Coordinates of C-alpha atoms in Angstrom, one line a residue:
M1 CA -40.9 -39.8 -40.2
L2 CA -39.4 -39.4 -36.7
S3 CA -39.9 -43.0 -36.0
A4 CA -38.7 -43.8 -39.0
I5 CA -35.5 -41.8 -38.8
Y6 CA -34.9 -43.2 -35.0
T7 CA -35.4 -46.8 -36.7
V8 CA -32.2 -45.8 -39.5
L9 CA -29.9 -44.3 -36.6
A10 CA -30.5 -47.6 -34.7
G11 CA -29.4 -49.5 -37.4
L12 CA -26.5 -47.7 -37.9
L13 CA -25.3 -48.0 -34.4
F14 CA -26.0 -51.5 -34.3
L15 CA -24.4 -52.1 -38.0
P16 CA -20.6 -52.2 -36.5
L17 CA -21.7 -54.7 -33.5
L18 CA -23.5 -56.9 -36.5
V19 CA -20.4 -56.7 -38.5
N20 CA -18.2 -57.8 -35.8
L21 CA -20.2 -60.5 -35.0
C22 CA -20.4 -62.1 -38.7
C23 CA -17.0 -60.8 -39.8
P24 CA -15.0 -60.2 -36.7
Y25 CA -11.8 -59.2 -38.3
F26 CA -13.3 -56.9 -40.9
F27 CA -12.2 -53.8 -39.9
Q28 CA -8.8 -54.6 -38.8
D29 CA -8.7 -56.1 -42.6
V30 CA -9.6 -52.5 -44.1
G31 CA -7.6 -50.4 -41.7
Y32 CA -4.3 -52.6 -43.0
F33 CA -5.4 -52.2 -46.5
L34 CA -5.7 -48.4 -46.2
K35 CA -2.2 -48.6 -44.7
V36 CA -0.7 -51.0 -47.3
A37 CA -2.5 -49.2 -50.2
A38 CA -1.0 -45.3 -48.7
V39 CA 2.3 -47.3 -48.9
G40 CA 2.1 -48.1 -52.0
R41 CA 0.5 -44.4 -53.1
R42 CA 3.8 -42.9 -51.5
A43 CA 6.3 -45.0 -53.4
R44 CA 4.4 -44.2 -56.9
S45 CA 4.2 -41.0 -56.0
Y46 CA 7.9 -40.7 -54.9
G47 CA 9.0 -42.4 -58.2
Q48 CA 7.1 -40.3 -60.3
R49 CA 9.2 -36.8 -58.8
R50 CA 12.1 -35.7 -60.6
P51 CA 14.5 -36.0 -59.7
A52 CA 12.9 -39.2 -58.0
R53 CA 12.5 -39.1 -53.9
T54 CA 15.2 -41.4 -52.7
I55 CA 15.2 -42.9 -48.7
L56 CA 18.2 -40.0 -48.5
R57 CA 15.4 -37.1 -49.1
A58 CA 13.9 -38.1 -46.1
F59 CA 17.0 -38.4 -44.3
L60 CA 18.1 -34.8 -45.2
E61 CA 14.4 -33.5 -44.5
K62 CA 14.7 -34.8 -40.7
A63 CA 18.3 -33.8 -40.6
R64 CA 17.6 -30.1 -41.2
Q65 CA 14.1 -30.3 -39.3
T66 CA 15.7 -31.9 -36.4
P67 CA 19.1 -31.3 -36.7
H68 CA 19.9 -31.9 -33.1
K69 CA 17.9 -34.6 -32.2
P70 CA 19.6 -38.4 -31.4
F71 CA 19.6 -40.6 -34.6
L72 CA 22.4 -43.1 -33.5
L73 CA 23.2 -44.4 -30.1
F74 CA 25.9 -46.9 -29.6
R75 CA 27.9 -48.0 -26.7
D76 CA 28.4 -44.3 -24.6
E77 CA 28.0 -42.6 -27.6
T78 CA 25.1 -40.1 -29.3
L79 CA 25.3 -39.2 -32.9
T80 CA 22.6 -36.7 -33.6
Y81 CA 20.9 -36.4 -37.3
A82 CA 23.4 -33.0 -38.1
Q83 CA 26.4 -35.2 -37.0
V84 CA 25.8 -38.1 -39.3
D85 CA 24.8 -35.8 -42.1
Q86 CA 28.0 -33.9 -41.8
R87 CA 30.0 -37.2 -41.6
S88 CA 27.9 -38.6 -44.5
N89 CA 28.9 -35.7 -46.9
Q90 CA 33.1 -36.1 -46.0
V91 CA 32.0 -39.8 -46.7
A92 CA 31.2 -38.9 -50.4
R93 CA 33.1 -36.6 -50.8
A94 CA 36.4 -38.6 -49.8
L95 CA 34.9 -41.6 -52.4
H96 CA 34.7 -39.0 -55.2
D97 CA 37.8 -36.9 -54.7
H98 CA 40.4 -39.5 -53.6
L99 CA 38.9 -43.2 -54.9
G100 CA 37.2 -41.4 -58.2
L101 CA 34.1 -43.0 -57.8
R102 CA 31.0 -41.8 -59.1
Q103 CA 27.5 -42.7 -59.7
G104 CA 26.5 -45.9 -61.0
D105 CA 29.7 -47.5 -59.2
C106 CA 29.5 -50.1 -56.3
V107 CA 31.2 -50.4 -53.1
A108 CA 31.4 -53.4 -51.3
L109 CA 31.1 -53.0 -47.1
F110 CA 33.0 -55.6 -45.1
M111 CA 31.7 -54.9 -41.1
G112 CA 29.9 -55.4 -38.4
N113 CA 27.3 -53.0 -36.9
E114 CA 28.7 -49.8 -35.8
P115 CA 28.0 -46.0 -36.3
A116 CA 30.4 -45.5 -39.7
Y117 CA 27.9 -48.6 -41.3
V118 CA 25.3 -46.0 -41.2
W119 CA 27.0 -42.8 -42.4
L120 CA 29.3 -45.1 -45.0
W121 CA 26.2 -46.0 -46.7
L122 CA 24.1 -42.6 -46.7
G123 CA 27.5 -41.2 -47.9
L124 CA 27.8 -44.1 -50.9
V125 CA 23.4 -42.7 -51.5
K126 CA 25.0 -38.8 -51.5
L127 CA 27.4 -40.3 -54.1
G128 CA 25.0 -42.5 -56.1
C129 CA 26.8 -45.5 -55.6
A130 CA 25.3 -49.1 -54.8
M131 CA 26.6 -50.1 -51.8
A132 CA 27.0 -54.6 -51.7
C133 CA 26.2 -55.3 -47.7
L134 CA 28.7 -58.5 -47.3
N135 CA 28.3 -61.0 -44.6
Y136 CA 30.9 -60.5 -42.5
N137 CA 31.0 -64.2 -41.1
I138 CA 31.7 -65.6 -44.8
R139 CA 35.3 -66.6 -45.7
A140 CA 37.3 -67.4 -49.1
K141 CA 35.9 -68.6 -51.8
S142 CA 32.2 -67.5 -50.4
L143 CA 33.6 -64.1 -49.9
L144 CA 35.3 -63.6 -53.0
H145 CA 32.3 -64.6 -54.5
C146 CA 29.9 -62.2 -52.6
F147 CA 32.3 -59.4 -54.0
Q148 CA 32.5 -60.5 -57.4
C149 CA 29.0 -60.9 -58.4
C150 CA 27.9 -57.4 -57.7
G151 CA 30.5 -55.7 -59.6
A152 CA 32.1 -53.5 -56.8
K153 CA 35.5 -51.3 -57.5
V154 CA 36.0 -50.7 -53.8
L155 CA 35.9 -53.0 -51.0
L156 CA 35.4 -51.2 -47.1
A157 CA 36.6 -53.2 -44.3
S158 CA 36.5 -53.5 -41.0
P159 CA 40.5 -53.7 -39.7
D160 CA 39.0 -56.7 -37.5
L161 CA 38.5 -58.8 -40.6
Q162 CA 41.9 -58.1 -41.8
A163 CA 42.8 -62.1 -41.8
A164 CA 39.7 -62.6 -44.1
V165 CA 40.8 -59.7 -46.3
E166 CA 44.6 -60.8 -46.2
E167 CA 43.2 -64.4 -47.3
I168 CA 41.5 -63.3 -50.6
L169 CA 43.7 -59.9 -51.2
P170 CA 46.1 -61.7 -54.2
S171 CA 42.6 -62.5 -56.3
L172 CA 41.1 -59.0 -55.7
K173 CA 44.4 -57.3 -57.0
K174 CA 44.3 -59.3 -59.3
D175 CA 40.9 -58.1 -60.4
D176 CA 42.6 -54.3 -60.1
V177 CA 39.8 -53.7 -56.8
S178 CA 41.1 -50.9 -54.2
I179 CA 40.3 -52.6 -50.7
Y180 CA 40.4 -49.7 -48.1
Y181 CA 40.1 -50.5 -44.2
V182 CA 37.6 -48.2 -42.5
S183 CA 40.5 -47.0 -40.2
R184 CA 43.0 -43.9 -40.3
T185 CA 46.4 -46.6 -40.6
S186 CA 46.7 -50.1 -42.5
N187 CA 49.0 -52.9 -41.3
T188 CA 48.3 -55.1 -44.4
D189 CA 50.5 -54.5 -48.0
G190 CA 48.3 -53.5 -50.8
V191 CA 45.4 -52.3 -48.4
D192 CA 45.0 -48.6 -47.6
S193 CA 43.3 -46.8 -45.0
F194 CA 40.2 -44.6 -45.4
L195 CA 39.4 -42.6 -42.4
D196 CA 42.4 -40.4 -42.5
K197 CA 41.2 -39.3 -46.2
V198 CA 37.4 -38.6 -44.7
D199 CA 38.6 -37.1 -41.6
E200 CA 40.7 -34.3 -44.6
V201 CA 37.5 -33.5 -46.9
S202 CA 34.7 -31.2 -45.9
A203 CA 31.3 -31.6 -44.6
E204 CA 29.5 -29.2 -46.5
P205 CA 26.2 -30.9 -48.5
T206 CA 27.2 -32.6 -51.5
P207 CA 26.0 -31.2 -55.2
E208 CA 23.0 -33.4 -55.9
S209 CA 24.3 -33.3 -59.4
W210 CA 26.2 -36.4 -58.4
R211 CA 23.4 -38.6 -57.6
S212 CA 21.5 -36.6 -60.8
E213 CA 21.0 -40.1 -62.7
V214 CA 19.0 -42.0 -59.6
T215 CA 15.8 -43.0 -60.0
F216 CA 13.5 -45.6 -58.1
S217 CA 14.9 -48.6 -60.5
T218 CA 18.5 -47.8 -60.0
P219 CA 20.3 -50.7 -57.5
A220 CA 20.6 -49.1 -53.8
L221 CA 21.9 -52.3 -52.2
Y222 CA 23.3 -55.7 -52.8
I223 CA 22.0 -58.2 -50.2
Y224 CA 22.8 -61.7 -50.5
T225 CA 20.8 -64.8 -49.8
S226 CA 21.4 -68.6 -49.4
G227 CA 22.6 -70.0 -53.0
T228 CA 20.9 -73.3 -53.9
T229 CA 23.7 -73.8 -56.0
G230 CA 26.2 -73.6 -53.4
L231 CA 27.0 -69.9 -53.0
P232 CA 25.5 -66.4 -51.9
K233 CA 23.3 -64.6 -54.0
A234 CA 23.2 -61.1 -54.5
A235 CA 19.6 -59.9 -54.5
M236 CA 19.3 -56.4 -56.3
I237 CA 17.3 -53.7 -54.2
T238 CA 16.1 -50.8 -56.0
H239 CA 15.5 -47.4 -54.5
Q240 CA 11.9 -47.8 -55.0
R241 CA 12.4 -51.0 -53.1
I242 CA 13.9 -49.3 -50.1
W243 CA 10.5 -47.3 -49.6
Y244 CA 8.5 -50.8 -49.7
G245 CA 10.2 -52.0 -47.2
T246 CA 9.5 -49.2 -45.0
G247 CA 6.2 -50.1 -45.3
L248 CA 6.4 -52.6 -41.9
T249 CA 7.1 -49.7 -39.6
F250 CA 4.6 -47.3 -41.3
V251 CA 2.1 -49.9 -40.5
S252 CA 3.1 -50.7 -37.1
G253 CA 3.0 -47.0 -35.8
L254 CA 6.5 -46.3 -35.4
K255 CA 6.6 -42.9 -34.5
A256 CA 9.5 -39.8 -34.3
D257 CA 9.8 -40.6 -30.3
D258 CA 10.5 -44.0 -30.3
V259 CA 13.8 -45.6 -29.7
I260 CA 14.4 -48.8 -32.0
Y261 CA 16.7 -51.4 -30.7
I262 CA 18.7 -53.1 -33.5
T263 CA 21.2 -56.3 -32.6
L264 CA 20.4 -57.9 -35.9
P265 CA 23.5 -57.6 -38.4
L266 CA 23.4 -54.6 -40.8
Y267 CA 24.0 -56.6 -43.7
H268 CA 20.9 -58.5 -43.7
S269 CA 17.4 -56.7 -44.4
A270 CA 15.5 -56.8 -41.5
A271 CA 18.1 -54.8 -39.8
L272 CA 18.8 -52.0 -42.5
L273 CA 15.5 -51.7 -44.8
I274 CA 13.3 -52.4 -41.9
G275 CA 15.4 -50.9 -39.1
L276 CA 17.4 -48.2 -40.0
H277 CA 15.2 -46.7 -42.9
G278 CA 12.3 -47.3 -41.1
C279 CA 13.7 -45.1 -38.3
I280 CA 14.7 -42.5 -40.7
V281 CA 11.1 -42.3 -42.6
A282 CA 9.7 -41.8 -39.0
G283 CA 12.5 -39.7 -37.7
A284 CA 13.0 -41.6 -34.9
T285 CA 16.6 -43.3 -32.6
L286 CA 18.3 -45.9 -33.6
A287 CA 20.0 -48.0 -30.8
L288 CA 22.6 -50.3 -32.3
R289 CA 24.5 -52.8 -30.6
T290 CA 27.2 -54.8 -32.0
K291 CA 25.7 -58.1 -31.6
F292 CA 22.9 -59.8 -29.9
S293 CA 23.2 -60.9 -26.1
A294 CA 20.8 -62.2 -24.0
S295 CA 22.8 -60.7 -20.9
Q296 CA 22.8 -57.1 -21.8
F297 CA 19.4 -57.0 -23.9
W298 CA 17.5 -55.6 -21.1
D299 CA 20.1 -53.4 -19.5
D300 CA 20.6 -52.1 -23.1
C301 CA 16.5 -51.5 -23.1
R302 CA 16.6 -49.7 -20.2
K303 CA 20.3 -47.5 -21.0
Y304 CA 18.7 -46.3 -24.2
N305 CA 14.9 -46.1 -23.2
V306 CA 14.0 -48.2 -26.0
T307 CA 10.4 -48.6 -27.3
V308 CA 10.7 -50.5 -30.4
I309 CA 12.8 -53.8 -30.7
Q310 CA 13.6 -56.3 -33.7
Y311 CA 13.7 -60.0 -33.7
I312 CA 14.3 -63.2 -35.0
G313 CA 12.4 -66.1 -33.2
E314 CA 15.3 -67.8 -31.9
L315 CA 16.2 -63.8 -30.1
L316 CA 13.1 -63.9 -27.9
R317 CA 13.5 -67.9 -26.8
Y318 CA 17.0 -67.3 -25.6
L319 CA 15.7 -63.9 -23.9
C320 CA 13.1 -66.6 -22.2
N321 CA 15.6 -68.7 -21.1
T322 CA 17.4 -66.3 -19.0
P323 CA 17.4 -65.9 -15.2
Q324 CA 14.2 -64.2 -14.5
K325 CA 15.0 -61.1 -12.8
P326 CA 12.6 -59.0 -10.6
N327 CA 13.1 -55.8 -13.1
D328 CA 12.0 -58.3 -15.8
R329 CA 8.7 -56.0 -16.8
D330 CA 11.3 -52.8 -16.1
H331 CA 11.3 -51.2 -19.6
K332 CA 9.2 -49.4 -21.9
V333 CA 9.3 -51.6 -24.7
R334 CA 5.6 -51.5 -26.6
L335 CA 6.4 -52.7 -30.0
A336 CA 8.5 -55.8 -31.7
L337 CA 8.7 -56.2 -34.8
G338 CA 10.6 -59.5 -36.3
N339 CA 9.6 -63.4 -37.6
G340 CA 10.2 -66.8 -37.2
L341 CA 8.0 -66.7 -33.6
R342 CA 6.9 -69.7 -32.5
G343 CA 3.6 -69.6 -30.7
D344 CA 4.9 -71.1 -27.4
V345 CA 7.9 -68.6 -27.0
W346 CA 5.3 -65.8 -27.8
R347 CA 3.0 -66.8 -25.2
Q348 CA 6.2 -67.0 -22.9
F349 CA 7.9 -63.9 -23.6
V350 CA 4.7 -62.0 -23.3
K351 CA 3.8 -63.5 -19.6
R352 CA 7.3 -62.7 -18.2
F353 CA 7.9 -59.3 -20.2
G354 CA 4.9 -57.3 -20.5
D355 CA 2.0 -57.0 -22.5
I356 CA 4.5 -56.0 -26.1
C357 CA 2.7 -55.6 -29.0
I358 CA 4.1 -58.4 -31.4
Y359 CA 4.3 -57.7 -35.1
E360 CA 5.1 -61.0 -36.7
F361 CA 5.6 -60.9 -40.3
Y362 CA 6.6 -62.8 -43.2
A363 CA 8.9 -61.3 -46.4
A364 CA 12.1 -62.6 -48.3
T365 CA 14.8 -59.8 -49.3
E366 CA 14.3 -60.6 -53.1
G367 CA 10.7 -61.3 -52.7
N368 CA 7.6 -59.5 -54.5
I369 CA 5.1 -60.6 -52.0
G370 CA 4.9 -60.0 -47.8
F371 CA 2.4 -60.4 -44.9
M372 CA 2.1 -59.2 -41.4
N373 CA 0.2 -60.3 -38.4
Y374 CA -1.5 -56.9 -38.0
T375 CA -4.3 -59.0 -35.6
R376 CA -1.2 -60.6 -33.4
K377 CA -2.6 -63.8 -33.9
V378 CA -0.4 -66.1 -31.9
G379 CA 1.7 -68.0 -34.3
A380 CA 0.3 -66.6 -37.4
V381 CA 2.7 -64.6 -39.8
G382 CA -0.5 -62.9 -41.6
R383 CA -3.7 -63.1 -43.1
V384 CA -5.3 -63.2 -46.4
N385 CA -6.9 -60.1 -46.6
Y386 CA -9.2 -59.9 -49.5
L387 CA -9.1 -56.2 -50.5
Q388 CA -5.3 -56.2 -50.6
K389 CA -5.9 -59.7 -52.9
K390 CA -7.9 -57.8 -55.1
I391 CA -4.8 -55.5 -56.2
I392 CA -1.7 -58.3 -55.7
T393 CA -2.3 -61.9 -57.2
Y394 CA -0.7 -64.9 -55.2
D395 CA -1.4 -68.2 -54.3
L396 CA -0.5 -71.8 -52.3
I397 CA -0.3 -73.9 -55.3
K398 CA 1.1 -77.8 -55.0
Y399 CA 4.4 -79.2 -54.4
D400 CA 6.3 -82.4 -55.1
V401 CA 8.8 -82.2 -52.1
E402 CA 10.0 -85.2 -53.4
K403 CA 10.9 -84.1 -57.1
D404 CA 11.2 -80.6 -56.2
E405 CA 8.9 -79.3 -58.1
P406 CA 5.5 -77.5 -57.9
V407 CA 2.9 -80.2 -58.9
R408 CA 0.8 -79.9 -62.7
D409 CA -2.5 -81.0 -63.6
E410 CA -3.1 -82.7 -66.9
N411 CA -3.3 -79.3 -68.8
G412 CA 0.7 -78.7 -67.1
Y413 CA -0.9 -75.7 -64.9
C414 CA -0.5 -75.5 -61.2
V415 CA -2.8 -76.7 -58.6
R416 CA -3.7 -74.3 -55.3
V417 CA -4.3 -76.2 -52.8
P418 CA -7.7 -76.1 -50.3
K419 CA -7.2 -74.4 -47.0
G420 CA -5.4 -76.0 -44.3
E421 CA -3.0 -77.6 -47.0
V422 CA 0.3 -77.1 -46.9
G423 CA 1.9 -75.2 -50.2
L424 CA 4.2 -73.8 -52.3
L425 CA 3.6 -69.9 -52.3
V426 CA 4.0 -68.0 -55.3
C427 CA 3.0 -64.5 -56.5
K428 CA 2.7 -62.6 -59.7
I429 CA 5.4 -60.7 -61.4
T430 CA 3.6 -57.4 -62.2
Q431 CA 4.7 -53.7 -62.3
L432 CA 3.5 -53.5 -58.9
T433 CA 4.8 -56.9 -57.4
P434 CA 8.1 -56.8 -59.4
F435 CA 11.2 -59.6 -59.0
S436 CA 14.2 -57.3 -59.5
G437 CA 16.6 -60.8 -59.7
Y438 CA 20.3 -61.6 -58.7
A439 CA 23.2 -59.6 -59.9
G440 CA 25.8 -61.4 -62.0
A441 CA 23.7 -64.8 -61.5
K442 CA 21.3 -65.0 -64.8
A443 CA 20.4 -68.4 -64.4
Q444 CA 19.7 -68.2 -60.5
T445 CA 17.2 -64.9 -61.6
E446 CA 15.2 -67.2 -64.1
K447 CA 14.9 -70.3 -61.5
K448 CA 12.9 -68.4 -59.6
K449 CA 10.6 -67.6 -61.8
L450 CA 7.4 -69.9 -62.4
R451 CA 6.0 -69.9 -66.3
D452 CA 2.4 -70.7 -67.3
V453 CA 1.3 -71.3 -63.6
F454 CA -2.4 -70.8 -64.2
K455 CA -2.7 -69.9 -67.9
K456 CA -0.4 -69.7 -70.5
G457 CA 2.1 -67.0 -70.7
D458 CA 1.8 -66.1 -66.9
L459 CA 4.9 -65.0 -64.7
Y460 CA 5.1 -65.8 -60.7
F461 CA 7.8 -65.3 -58.7
N462 CA 8.5 -68.8 -56.5
S463 CA 9.0 -67.9 -52.7
G464 CA 10.9 -71.2 -52.1
D465 CA 8.8 -71.5 -48.9
L466 CA 5.4 -73.7 -48.0
L467 CA 3.0 -72.0 -46.4
M468 CA -0.6 -72.8 -45.0
V469 CA -3.7 -71.1 -45.2
D470 CA -6.3 -72.0 -42.1
R471 CA -10.1 -71.9 -42.5
E472 CA -9.9 -68.5 -40.7
N473 CA -7.9 -67.3 -43.4
F474 CA -4.5 -66.7 -41.1
I475 CA -1.3 -67.6 -42.8
Y476 CA 1.4 -70.0 -41.1
F477 CA 4.7 -71.1 -42.5
H478 CA 5.7 -74.3 -42.6
D479 CA 8.9 -74.9 -44.3
R480 CA 11.2 -74.0 -46.5
V481 CA 12.1 -75.9 -49.7
G482 CA 15.1 -76.7 -52.0
D483 CA 18.5 -77.4 -51.3
T484 CA 18.4 -74.6 -48.1
F485 CA 17.6 -74.8 -44.5
R486 CA 17.2 -71.9 -41.4
W487 CA 19.5 -72.2 -38.6
K488 CA 19.8 -69.1 -36.1
G489 CA 18.2 -66.4 -37.9
E490 CA 20.7 -67.3 -41.1
N491 CA 19.7 -69.4 -44.5
V492 CA 22.1 -72.1 -45.2
A493 CA 22.9 -73.1 -48.6
T494 CA 23.0 -77.2 -48.5
T495 CA 25.4 -77.2 -51.6
E496 CA 28.1 -74.7 -50.2
V497 CA 28.8 -76.2 -47.0
A498 CA 29.3 -79.4 -49.1
D499 CA 31.6 -77.9 -51.3
I500 CA 33.5 -77.0 -48.2
V501 CA 33.4 -80.4 -46.6
G502 CA 34.5 -81.7 -49.5
L503 CA 37.6 -80.2 -50.1
V504 CA 38.7 -82.0 -46.9
D505 CA 41.2 -84.9 -48.3
F506 CA 39.7 -88.0 -47.0
V507 CA 36.2 -87.2 -48.0
Q508 CA 34.7 -89.1 -51.2
E509 CA 30.9 -87.8 -51.2
V510 CA 29.1 -85.9 -48.7
N511 CA 25.8 -85.1 -48.3
V512 CA 24.5 -82.1 -46.7
Y513 CA 20.7 -81.7 -44.9
G514 CA 19.2 -79.3 -41.8
V515 CA 17.4 -81.8 -39.2
H516 CA 15.3 -80.4 -36.4
V517 CA 16.3 -80.2 -33.0
P518 CA 13.4 -79.9 -30.5
D519 CA 12.7 -76.7 -29.0
H520 CA 14.9 -74.9 -31.6
E521 CA 13.2 -73.1 -34.5
G522 CA 14.7 -73.7 -38.1
R523 CA 16.8 -76.7 -39.1
I524 CA 20.7 -77.8 -37.8
G525 CA 23.5 -79.2 -40.0
M526 CA 23.9 -82.6 -40.5
A527 CA 26.6 -84.0 -42.8
S528 CA 26.8 -87.5 -44.2
I529 CA 30.1 -88.4 -45.4
K530 CA 31.4 -91.1 -47.1
M531 CA 35.0 -92.1 -46.9
K532 CA 37.5 -92.5 -49.5
E533 CA 39.4 -96.1 -49.1
N534 CA 42.5 -96.3 -47.3
H535 CA 41.5 -93.3 -45.4
E536 CA 41.3 -92.8 -41.7
F537 CA 38.3 -90.0 -40.3
D538 CA 40.3 -87.2 -38.8
G539 CA 38.4 -85.2 -36.4
K540 CA 40.3 -82.4 -35.8
K541 CA 41.6 -81.3 -39.2
L542 CA 37.7 -81.8 -40.7
F543 CA 36.9 -79.3 -37.2
Q544 CA 39.8 -76.9 -38.2
H545 CA 39.1 -77.0 -41.8
I546 CA 35.2 -76.5 -41.3
A547 CA 36.0 -73.6 -38.5
D548 CA 37.9 -71.9 -41.2
Y549 CA 36.1 -71.9 -43.9
L550 CA 32.4 -71.4 -42.4
P551 CA 30.2 -69.5 -41.1
S552 CA 29.5 -70.5 -37.3
Y553 CA 25.9 -70.8 -38.4
A554 CA 26.6 -72.9 -41.2
R555 CA 28.4 -75.7 -40.1
P556 CA 27.3 -79.0 -39.1
R557 CA 26.9 -80.1 -35.7
F558 CA 26.2 -84.0 -36.8
L559 CA 28.5 -86.0 -38.7
R560 CA 27.3 -89.3 -40.4
I561 CA 29.6 -92.2 -42.0
Q562 CA 28.6 -94.6 -43.5
S563 CA 27.9 -97.3 -40.6
R564 CA 28.5 -94.9 -37.6
D565 CA 27.4 -91.9 -36.8
I566 CA 29.5 -89.1 -35.4
L567 CA 28.3 -86.5 -33.3
V568 CA 30.4 -83.0 -33.1
V569 CA 29.5 -80.9 -29.9
P570 CA 29.6 -77.0 -29.8
E571 CA 33.3 -77.7 -27.9
A572 CA 34.4 -78.9 -31.5
L573 CA 32.7 -76.8 -33.7
P574 CA 32.5 -73.5 -32.0
S575 CA 28.9 -72.8 -31.4
S576 CA 26.7 -71.3 -28.4
K577 CA 25.7 -73.0 -25.3
H578 CA 22.1 -73.5 -26.4
H579 CA 23.4 -76.1 -28.9
A580 CA 24.8 -78.1 -26.1
S581 CA 21.5 -78.8 -24.5
A582 CA 19.6 -79.2 -27.7
Q583 CA 21.9 -82.2 -28.4
K584 CA 21.6 -83.6 -24.7
S585 CA 17.8 -84.0 -25.9
V586 CA 18.3 -85.8 -28.3
H587 CA 20.9 -88.3 -27.8
R588 CA 20.8 -88.5 -24.0
T589 CA 24.5 -88.8 -23.7
P590 CA 27.2 -86.8 -21.6
L591 CA 28.9 -85.3 -24.5
R592 CA 32.2 -84.7 -24.8
S593 CA 34.9 -82.3 -27.0
L594 CA 34.3 -85.2 -30.1
E595 CA 32.2 -88.4 -29.0
L596 CA 31.7 -90.9 -31.4
L597 CA 28.4 -93.0 -30.9
N598 CA 28.4 -96.4 -32.9
T599 CA 24.9 -97.1 -34.5
A600 CA 23.9 -100.2 -36.3
K601 CA 21.7 -99.9 -39.1

């Protein structure tokens, strides 16, 4: 009897070792699944409450529990949870009393990274209003389109963007839109100031009745993604989706004593949904910077005692390209969250700056599926977790790049790709994995839906991304499909760029596409132009037109004109110095401000 007991105990002791030998990622797979399941249970539980528990409730609890704890660090300014709470109360009251807004209304925010972005957002939530996050780089037609498609009644803009606001002001006034600068004065006729009105009202808590109709399915945010028809699309983010967005920081172990450093723009989901909201849920501190600076990055990390950073692949590469310093490892950063990181940059970054835990992930603002590289496999974006796949149905299917559509078999159904082959990621649309679509773009919403994928009547979300699963079940990002490419962390719609370039008087036809540049993530823009008869190419005119109407990341750096190629370098179309080195590596020639490279075809 005793020997039998010893045998059983010995077996139990060796069982973990045996499992680890046969299934080396078993315990990590189970641990990740349990955390993801906890995120799902939490969201469902919060949605069933009346009123629904939104991200605002989490913030108010932190403000009550730790009122004097630093919440926002910006330059030399520190704002506590209580201070941000009070300021957002004033915002809600000013919007309610002076602007006449009520729950269900939408306000568009057009500004860069600063503390006002945070307390304006929280003020809108307290009023039950949705916020449209406008990209501060866009101008003219694109800016007007983004404002109009979300149905906003009010535009709150930074005075630094005065020129962009004045450009579309006549159209906004025609639509009876109220425009305010986030300042105490205004130098533009027809545009009022907002902060003076905020200063006048009480900082007392707002009545819950102001947001009593908000549910988990209520739109909370509109975040813009590239549009394949030429203009950005407003992805609708519900209060439920906000909670799912905080799952990444929960799974990665963000804690209350962490300081998360955000240099990515708050108008994007990475900084807003993951960074800011993850910080609120954990009760942590957020160090905010207006824009990323490679030279100041680690100095800021030391200044603010940063422990968690957010990145896109380009950002970490820029850091690796800075001159080495003796204090490169003199920091407290323990965790990095982001996407788009190449394997070689990953290794170089960790080797130089220390053993920072990197959690690479894959997700899309409007998507219903995401992956996280919880095993920290260099180069991967995640892993096929069989437990998770029992609940969430997704697959990689064969895709015809030339026809720009999925491949279907003789029965009309899509075809799964085997391991090791690239395929289009699709995820079944269910109550657990919903797709909310785009505001004011029914056709684009329908275009992202795939029907009759594996059987008659099923419905899947088309991610528009090509991925690959290797034999160890690790998932790798391969490329985007359709009329978009990614550069400097931004999605660029080729048709939008083509529409802008096509407005120049000497251009008859234009085709825009992304091309690979050595040692750079993503693709850079190239425009192929057909000239009008009896017209001469005018580089200065084209440069000025593109600089006026396209954000820097969307501007083509290469031009091809019929029988000759024209290379536009950074001095011609403003860009970072990193593009110059890339272009030199391609052409191996000295570059002037505008250089014509005549190439016989």
